[in-house]
């Protein structure tokens, strides 16, 4: 039996922790355990076992072992270790991302009084009488120069420690010498109440403590900072099964005697009889059936209440058309994938929009299933899951599992368990589904592999596309990266022979690609004399499309109504108070509750931190009344279209209208049913959707991204235009696309209009090679951040000087910066960054590890240094 084990914990530290194993605890590598860590109980994963404890080992024992057998296979543990090494992420945080089982553990926060808190409480009581308190207590509560003698009267004025503490906080708030702002008496009383409630020494739940004292979380945090109370977190296993309560009919009305039943009781019995004798209680409440009346029927023995495991509904959209036979090109692609099952191989499936890549995915998953393999299908956004889930449900039924962040914790846990048990060998989900514990994995498919949503923007900052290829390698499975507009990294990997490329050059059923018209908005302005959101051509063609009974999509890739508010007198831009970014103007619905009182139609919002405010009547800088709304977002696009086409059935798809998966399913269902014939939206409408009634697509204002300080700007603009253009003409009728731009001569725009990916890739790769950017170099973005500007600047300077030293300068690694990040402040955190480039990934990794080691030696906190390997955004 092992004497100790190594445990990876979800903390920002690049190490594991050693714990002793008690007799009878069966700790195994890959199993979850609960361990004490500082004042908390954390859930970690065992990564190693040892028969002998280290010599300098401080004995701390495992609190509990949660799993009788390892939850993570050796294959997944190996993948986690690779991610931690490649992306320089703490192993514990990688493993936390792999295990979406938070619902299976109940975490409870407690507070207890400290020894210092007892002294403070005692001094408060004494201060109320004679004000005497020992100097030792004063020094412990307020460290500083020692004055006076033991037993001296506190400050010579008879005040208690609570009073001194309150005065100290008042001075920090700016009142000199404690005079200027009267201290609320309830502030002292609240501290005293909290300490008195905890005086017994027993830990008290946060909910109980707040109920008893009315203390806010901020007030409790203040007491913790003063070390008067301590915060503890306990973790314990809980049953995460989702249960549903049913009312079950025992005796019908005929046997119960209708004459002795009330009208409400008869109504309930009738409803149950009409529903095969049972009904969920939630459904009964929706129908307005009385709960008290139901309880009366239960007491009389006519109805019983049963608790059952709740059913999970995949949801999704039913396919509008029946599956079609694969054409020759699709069959050839399928044969290539099928022949490779059982061994590792990576493919790039490059097919034009509408070429039937999804049909190839489904057929390949069926072939894998026939051979006893499980499959994982990744989609970049939750927005694409309803349609994909509908197709998979039609093909595989109950053998499909769904994983994404819109599920509740209980639902995620349930789906994860279904996958691990082998009950659901077909998995579909967003990036985290790459960690699904599918047994005997044979096939991993990454749809729209170029999408930046596959990159996690928080620790661990992995790219699910690249992790999918590595997982396939470890599992001996086939990896398929599919796209009409592949990332240049994948395209270059195929050119180097790392991936095998499969081409689908024609649309299914020989349907033509849509015709694309380019509208020069500079010329449009010269000819009309006005700046319009929609060009004359787009308006005319939209009108004709709607008159023919067809559908149109308008891409306007900005949320809100206007994306900035500027003063015309002084040029001041209204920015978020928490972030160095312009506030976006939103028109609010009546009755919307905002952070500050907002009149309908006059709300400004930050899309980074969520801060909201009203539009001021005058400029806060120069007091001018000439405030100008700059630019247009999808909300303004919807309003303008309603004015131009008053008879159109208009819908909008963006983050403001789609809050959850059910919102999206309802919107897409209306679109597929023809209830919406004109849809405006952001990039959510640009990819993956297969709506046969859409014959016209308009692209408005997408070229603004060309001016962003990002080497991938041209690639993103090309991909967006090409992808949204592919939504037109996917049915029996041909499609047409109208692209509005101020940069008609830009090579990315020209290639997108010609729908020529190869031409774009050839030119863009030349620039990347000249500038030593991916895919010809490995890249890392090091972000240094702090709530204090001087700290962030100082720490970034320390890291910059480390790379300037000749003896530590990594060979073959070029360092740019440090400098202020393009967005200098987000959520009141100041941001500086360095960019590292190298032709060698090994050299880059070594340089980053050396930098982190130096940061630790220099006292730069690890949590304040963010390392993003292969970044998708440099903002």
PDB file of C-alpha atoms in Angstrom, residues 41-236:
ATOM      1  CA  UNK A  41     -10.556  21.532   1.145  1.00  0.00           C
ATOM      2  CA  UNK A  42      -9.763  21.111  -2.550  1.00  0.00           C
ATOM      3  CA  UNK A  43     -10.456  18.370  -5.062  1.00  0.00           C
ATOM      4  CA  UNK A  44      -7.380  17.099  -6.839  1.00  0.00           C
ATOM      5  CA  UNK A  45      -6.317  14.216  -9.045  1.00  0.00           C
ATOM      6  CA  UNK A  46      -3.724  11.652  -8.019  1.00  0.00           C
ATOM      7  CA  UNK A  47      -0.829  11.707 -10.503  1.00  0.00           C
ATOM      8  CA  UNK A  48       1.629   9.405  -8.743  1.00  0.00           C
ATOM      9  CA  UNK A  49       2.075   6.984  -5.869  1.00  0.00           C
ATOM     10  CA  UNK A  50       5.088   6.285  -3.661  1.00  0.00           C
ATOM     11  CA  UNK A  51       5.892   3.624  -1.104  1.00  0.00           C
ATOM     12  CA  UNK A  52       8.080   6.016   0.863  1.00  0.00           C
ATOM     13  CA  UNK A  53       7.501   9.623   1.851  1.00  0.00           C
ATOM     14  CA  UNK A  54      10.169  12.267   1.106  1.00  0.00           C
ATOM     15  CA  UNK A  55      12.604  13.003   3.934  1.00  0.00           C
ATOM     16  CA  UNK A  56      11.431  16.597   4.429  1.00  0.00           C
ATOM     17  CA  UNK A  57       7.781  15.704   4.029  1.00  0.00           C
ATOM     18  CA  UNK A  58       5.286  17.543   6.256  1.00  0.00           C
ATOM     19  CA  UNK A  59       2.579  14.973   6.960  1.00  0.00           C
ATOM     20  CA  UNK A  60      -0.828  16.037   5.697  1.00  0.00           C
ATOM     21  CA  UNK A  61      -3.298  13.275   4.997  1.00  0.00           C
ATOM     22  CA  UNK A  62      -5.884  12.799   2.279  1.00  0.00           C
ATOM     23  CA  UNK A  63      -9.320  13.763   3.555  1.00  0.00           C
ATOM     24  CA  UNK A  64     -11.181  11.356   1.250  1.00  0.00           C
ATOM     25  CA  UNK A  65     -10.834   9.302  -1.914  1.00  0.00           C
ATOM     26  CA  UNK A  66     -13.814   9.962  -4.175  1.00  0.00           C
ATOM     27  CA  UNK A  67     -13.330   7.251  -6.799  1.00  0.00           C
ATOM     28  CA  UNK A  68     -12.995   3.510  -6.296  1.00  0.00           C
ATOM     29  CA  UNK A  69     -11.319   3.265  -9.692  1.00  0.00           C
ATOM     30  CA  UNK A  70      -9.454   5.888 -11.741  1.00  0.00           C
ATOM     31  CA  UNK A  71     -11.735   8.308 -13.593  1.00  0.00           C
ATOM     32  CA  UNK A  72      -9.002   9.310 -16.031  1.00  0.00           C
ATOM     33  CA  UNK A  73      -7.308   6.705 -18.169  1.00  0.00           C
ATOM     34  CA  UNK A  74      -3.551   6.656 -18.665  1.00  0.00           C
ATOM     35  CA  UNK A  75      -4.199   8.011 -22.149  1.00  0.00           C
ATOM     36  CA  UNK A  76      -6.052  11.078 -20.829  1.00  0.00           C
ATOM     37  CA  UNK A  77      -3.469  11.591 -18.077  1.00  0.00           C
ATOM     38  CA  UNK A  78      -0.767  11.536 -20.738  1.00  0.00           C
ATOM     39  CA  UNK A  79      -2.745  14.089 -22.759  1.00  0.00           C
ATOM     40  CA  UNK A  80      -3.045  16.321 -19.678  1.00  0.00           C
ATOM     41  CA  UNK A  81       0.692  16.155 -19.074  1.00  0.00           C
ATOM     42  CA  UNK A  82       1.341  17.073 -22.716  1.00  0.00           C
ATOM     43  CA  UNK A  83      -1.011  20.070 -22.488  1.00  0.00           C
ATOM     44  CA  UNK A  84       0.621  21.231 -19.244  1.00  0.00           C
ATOM     45  CA  UNK A  85       4.061  21.016 -20.844  1.00  0.00           C
ATOM     46  CA  UNK A  86       3.204  22.484 -24.253  1.00  0.00           C
ATOM     47  CA  UNK A  87       0.997  25.346 -23.037  1.00  0.00           C
ATOM     48  CA  UNK A  88       2.929  25.897 -19.768  1.00  0.00           C
ATOM     49  CA  UNK A  89      -0.238  25.460 -17.737  1.00  0.00           C
ATOM     50  CA  UNK A  90      -0.443  24.077 -14.186  1.00  0.00           C
ATOM     51  CA  UNK A  91      -1.306  20.377 -14.409  1.00  0.00           C
ATOM     52  CA  UNK A  92      -4.034  20.713 -11.780  1.00  0.00           C
ATOM     53  CA  UNK A  93      -5.867  23.328 -13.836  1.00  0.00           C
ATOM     54  CA  UNK A  94      -5.615  21.148 -16.947  1.00  0.00           C
ATOM     55  CA  UNK A  95      -7.130  18.207 -15.086  1.00  0.00           C
ATOM     56  CA  UNK A  96      -9.926  20.399 -13.727  1.00  0.00           C
ATOM     57  CA  UNK A  97     -10.838  21.309 -17.324  1.00  0.00           C
ATOM     58  CA  UNK A  98     -10.891  17.610 -18.205  1.00  0.00           C
ATOM     59  CA  UNK A  99     -13.349  16.653 -15.457  1.00  0.00           C
ATOM     60  CA  UNK A 100     -16.708  18.502 -15.679  1.00  0.00           C
ATOM     61  CA  UNK A 101     -17.901  16.886 -12.452  1.00  0.00           C
ATOM     62  CA  UNK A 102     -18.302  19.886 -10.158  1.00  0.00           C
ATOM     63  CA  UNK A 103     -21.924  18.861  -9.528  1.00  0.00           C
ATOM     64  CA  UNK A 104     -20.718  15.688  -7.795  1.00  0.00           C
ATOM     65  CA  UNK A 105     -18.996  17.629  -5.007  1.00  0.00           C
ATOM     66  CA  UNK A 106     -20.670  19.987  -2.585  1.00  0.00           C
ATOM     67  CA  UNK A 107     -18.464  22.898  -1.564  1.00  0.00           C
ATOM     68  CA  UNK A 108     -19.439  24.782   1.579  1.00  0.00           C
ATOM     69  CA  UNK A 109     -17.852  27.975   2.880  1.00  0.00           C
ATOM     70  CA  UNK A 110     -17.466  28.430   6.641  1.00  0.00           C
ATOM     71  CA  UNK A 111     -16.115  31.227   8.820  1.00  0.00           C
ATOM     72  CA  UNK A 112     -14.551  30.918  12.250  1.00  0.00           C
ATOM     73  CA  UNK A 113     -13.144  33.435  14.690  1.00  0.00           C
ATOM     74  CA  UNK A 114      -9.363  33.722  15.081  1.00  0.00           C
ATOM     75  CA  UNK A 115      -7.398  34.322  18.277  1.00  0.00           C
ATOM     76  CA  UNK A 116      -6.931  37.920  17.221  1.00  0.00           C
ATOM     77  CA  UNK A 117     -10.666  38.207  16.641  1.00  0.00           C
ATOM     78  CA  UNK A 118     -11.311  36.957  20.184  1.00  0.00           C
ATOM     79  CA  UNK A 119      -8.990  39.636  21.577  1.00  0.00           C
ATOM     80  CA  UNK A 120     -10.724  42.299  19.494  1.00  0.00           C
ATOM     81  CA  UNK A 121     -14.127  41.134  20.687  1.00  0.00           C
ATOM     82  CA  UNK A 122     -12.939  41.162  24.286  1.00  0.00           C
ATOM     83  CA  UNK A 123     -11.501  44.651  23.872  1.00  0.00           C
ATOM     84  CA  UNK A 124     -14.794  45.846  22.455  1.00  0.00           C
ATOM     85  CA  UNK A 125     -16.605  44.573  25.539  1.00  0.00           C
ATOM     86  CA  UNK A 126     -13.980  46.080  27.878  1.00  0.00           C
ATOM     87  CA  UNK A 127     -13.965  49.305  25.900  1.00  0.00           C
ATOM     88  CA  UNK A 128     -17.648  49.657  26.542  1.00  0.00           C
ATOM     89  CA  UNK A 129     -16.886  49.680  30.288  1.00  0.00           C
ATOM     90  CA  UNK A 130     -13.546  51.238  31.111  1.00  0.00           C
ATOM     91  CA  UNK A 131     -11.680  51.193  27.810  1.00  0.00           C
ATOM     92  CA  UNK A 132      -8.779  49.110  29.160  1.00  0.00           C
ATOM     93  CA  UNK A 133      -7.008  46.803  26.693  1.00  0.00           C
ATOM     94  CA  UNK A 134      -3.534  45.273  26.657  1.00  0.00           C
ATOM     95  CA  UNK A 135      -0.879  46.820  24.437  1.00  0.00           C
ATOM     96  CA  UNK A 136      -0.148  43.307  23.034  1.00  0.00           C
ATOM     97  CA  UNK A 137      -3.617  43.160  21.537  1.00  0.00           C
ATOM     98  CA  UNK A 138      -3.153  46.614  20.023  1.00  0.00           C
ATOM     99  CA  UNK A 139       0.133  45.583  18.421  1.00  0.00           C
ATOM    100  CA  UNK A 140      -1.351  42.369  17.022  1.00  0.00           C
ATOM    101  CA  UNK A 141      -4.345  44.157  15.566  1.00  0.00           C
ATOM    102  CA  UNK A 142      -2.310  47.083  14.192  1.00  0.00           C
ATOM    103  CA  UNK A 143       1.338  46.089  13.570  1.00  0.00           C
ATOM    104  CA  UNK A 144       3.681  49.047  13.782  1.00  0.00           C
ATOM    105  CA  UNK A 145       6.183  50.804  16.064  1.00  0.00           C
ATOM    106  CA  UNK A 146       5.755  49.752  19.684  1.00  0.00           C
ATOM    107  CA  UNK A 147       4.777  52.587  22.020  1.00  0.00           C
ATOM    108  CA  UNK A 148       3.831  52.782  25.638  1.00  0.00           C
ATOM    109  CA  UNK A 149       4.055  49.960  28.165  1.00  0.00           C
ATOM    110  CA  UNK A 150       2.180  46.753  28.738  1.00  0.00           C
ATOM    111  CA  UNK A 151      -1.253  47.408  30.191  1.00  0.00           C
ATOM    112  CA  UNK A 152      -1.338  51.039  29.034  1.00  0.00           C
ATOM    113  CA  UNK A 153      -4.720  52.576  28.364  1.00  0.00           C
ATOM    114  CA  UNK A 154      -5.599  52.156  24.646  1.00  0.00           C
ATOM    115  CA  UNK A 155      -4.528  55.412  22.914  1.00  0.00           C
ATOM    116  CA  UNK A 156      -5.188  57.179  26.175  1.00  0.00           C
ATOM    117  CA  UNK A 157      -8.757  57.889  25.076  1.00  0.00           C
ATOM    118  CA  UNK A 158     -10.654  54.793  26.184  1.00  0.00           C
ATOM    119  CA  UNK A 159     -11.552  53.640  22.651  1.00  0.00           C
ATOM    120  CA  UNK A 160     -11.878  49.953  21.813  1.00  0.00           C
ATOM    121  CA  UNK A 161     -10.046  48.183  19.010  1.00  0.00           C
ATOM    122  CA  UNK A 162     -13.237  48.217  16.938  1.00  0.00           C
ATOM    123  CA  UNK A 163     -13.282  52.021  17.172  1.00  0.00           C
ATOM    124  CA  UNK A 164      -9.616  52.312  16.206  1.00  0.00           C
ATOM    125  CA  UNK A 165     -10.090  49.955  13.292  1.00  0.00           C
ATOM    126  CA  UNK A 166     -13.069  51.932  12.068  1.00  0.00           C
ATOM    127  CA  UNK A 167     -11.113  55.189  12.323  1.00  0.00           C
ATOM    128  CA  UNK A 168      -8.240  53.615  10.411  1.00  0.00           C
ATOM    129  CA  UNK A 169     -10.609  52.612   7.605  1.00  0.00           C
ATOM    130  CA  UNK A 170     -12.159  56.095   7.668  1.00  0.00           C
ATOM    131  CA  UNK A 171      -8.719  57.671   7.174  1.00  0.00           C
ATOM    132  CA  UNK A 172      -8.096  55.385   4.189  1.00  0.00           C
ATOM    133  CA  UNK A 173     -11.343  56.741   2.757  1.00  0.00           C
ATOM    134  CA  UNK A 174      -9.899  60.241   2.898  1.00  0.00           C
ATOM    135  CA  UNK A 175     -11.217  61.796   6.099  1.00  0.00           C
ATOM    136  CA  UNK A 176      -8.217  63.523   7.797  1.00  0.00           C
ATOM    137  CA  UNK A 177      -7.600  62.682  11.448  1.00  0.00           C
ATOM    138  CA  UNK A 178     -10.854  60.752  11.553  1.00  0.00           C
ATOM    139  CA  UNK A 179     -12.833  63.965  11.101  1.00  0.00           C
ATOM    140  CA  UNK A 180     -14.863  64.922   8.059  1.00  0.00           C
ATOM    141  CA  UNK A 181     -17.084  61.847   7.458  1.00  0.00           C
ATOM    142  CA  UNK A 182     -19.128  60.596  10.365  1.00  0.00           C
ATOM    143  CA  UNK A 183     -18.652  56.889  10.975  1.00  0.00           C
ATOM    144  CA  UNK A 184     -21.953  55.001  10.834  1.00  0.00           C
ATOM    145  CA  UNK A 185     -22.569  53.328  14.166  1.00  0.00           C
ATOM    146  CA  UNK A 186     -23.945  50.265  12.405  1.00  0.00           C
ATOM    147  CA  UNK A 187     -20.480  49.604  10.898  1.00  0.00           C
ATOM    148  CA  UNK A 188     -18.992  48.971  14.324  1.00  0.00           C
ATOM    149  CA  UNK A 189     -22.090  47.088  15.419  1.00  0.00           C
ATOM    150  CA  UNK A 190     -21.886  44.792  12.378  1.00  0.00           C
ATOM    151  CA  UNK A 191     -18.277  43.814  13.130  1.00  0.00           C
ATOM    152  CA  UNK A 192     -19.222  43.145  16.741  1.00  0.00           C
ATOM    153  CA  UNK A 193     -22.235  41.046  15.713  1.00  0.00           C
ATOM    154  CA  UNK A 194     -20.159  38.880  13.381  1.00  0.00           C
ATOM    155  CA  UNK A 195     -17.472  38.292  16.008  1.00  0.00           C
ATOM    156  CA  UNK A 196     -20.085  37.565  18.674  1.00  0.00           C
ATOM    157  CA  UNK A 197     -21.851  35.038  16.427  1.00  0.00           C
ATOM    158  CA  UNK A 198     -18.531  33.211  15.921  1.00  0.00           C
ATOM    159  CA  UNK A 199     -17.407  33.496  19.562  1.00  0.00           C
ATOM    160  CA  UNK A 200     -18.165  29.838  20.337  1.00  0.00           C
ATOM    161  CA  UNK A 201     -15.235  28.840  18.140  1.00  0.00           C
ATOM    162  CA  UNK A 202     -17.291  26.498  15.942  1.00  0.00           C
ATOM    163  CA  UNK A 203     -17.190  27.119  12.154  1.00  0.00           C
ATOM    164  CA  UNK A 204     -20.408  28.710  10.887  1.00  0.00           C
ATOM    165  CA  UNK A 205     -21.789  28.426   7.345  1.00  0.00           C
ATOM    166  CA  UNK A 206     -21.637  31.627   5.352  1.00  0.00           C
ATOM    167  CA  UNK A 207     -25.388  31.516   4.708  1.00  0.00           C
ATOM    168  CA  UNK A 208     -26.139  31.074   8.433  1.00  0.00           C
ATOM    169  CA  UNK A 209     -23.738  33.850   9.389  1.00  0.00           C
ATOM    170  CA  UNK A 210     -25.167  36.296   6.851  1.00  0.00           C
ATOM    171  CA  UNK A 211     -28.727  35.519   7.921  1.00  0.00           C
ATOM    172  CA  UNK A 212     -27.897  36.052  11.597  1.00  0.00           C
ATOM    173  CA  UNK A 213     -25.922  39.275  11.147  1.00  0.00           C
ATOM    174  CA  UNK A 214     -27.016  40.737   7.750  1.00  0.00           C
ATOM    175  CA  UNK A 215     -23.317  41.001   6.874  1.00  0.00           C
ATOM    176  CA  UNK A 216     -22.430  41.343   3.207  1.00  0.00           C
ATOM    177  CA  UNK A 217     -19.732  39.244   1.544  1.00  0.00           C
ATOM    178  CA  UNK A 218     -17.627  42.417   1.268  1.00  0.00           C
ATOM    179  CA  UNK A 219     -17.906  42.986   5.031  1.00  0.00           C
ATOM    180  CA  UNK A 220     -16.844  39.412   5.750  1.00  0.00           C
ATOM    181  CA  UNK A 221     -13.924  39.740   3.328  1.00  0.00           C
ATOM    182  CA  UNK A 222     -12.830  42.870   5.195  1.00  0.00           C
ATOM    183  CA  UNK A 223     -12.771  40.956   8.483  1.00  0.00           C
ATOM    184  CA  UNK A 224     -10.744  38.189   6.840  1.00  0.00           C
ATOM    185  CA  UNK A 225      -8.189  40.718   5.594  1.00  0.00           C
ATOM    186  CA  UNK A 226      -7.848  42.068   9.135  1.00  0.00           C
ATOM    187  CA  UNK A 227      -7.352  38.440  10.317  1.00  0.00           C
ATOM    188  CA  UNK A 228     -10.199  38.683  12.811  1.00  0.00           C
ATOM    189  CA  UNK A 229     -11.984  35.767  11.176  1.00  0.00           C
ATOM    190  CA  UNK A 230     -10.798  32.971   8.881  1.00  0.00           C
ATOM    191  CA  UNK A 231     -12.514  31.592   5.807  1.00  0.00           C
ATOM    192  CA  UNK A 232     -12.586  27.823   5.279  1.00  0.00           C
ATOM    193  CA  UNK A 233     -13.959  25.726   2.455  1.00  0.00           C
ATOM    194  CA  UNK A 234     -15.105  22.164   2.937  1.00  0.00           C
ATOM    195  CA  UNK A 235     -15.787  19.724   0.121  1.00  0.00           C
ATOM    196  CA  UNK A 236     -17.878  16.566   0.283  1.00  0.00           C
TER     197      UNK A 236
END
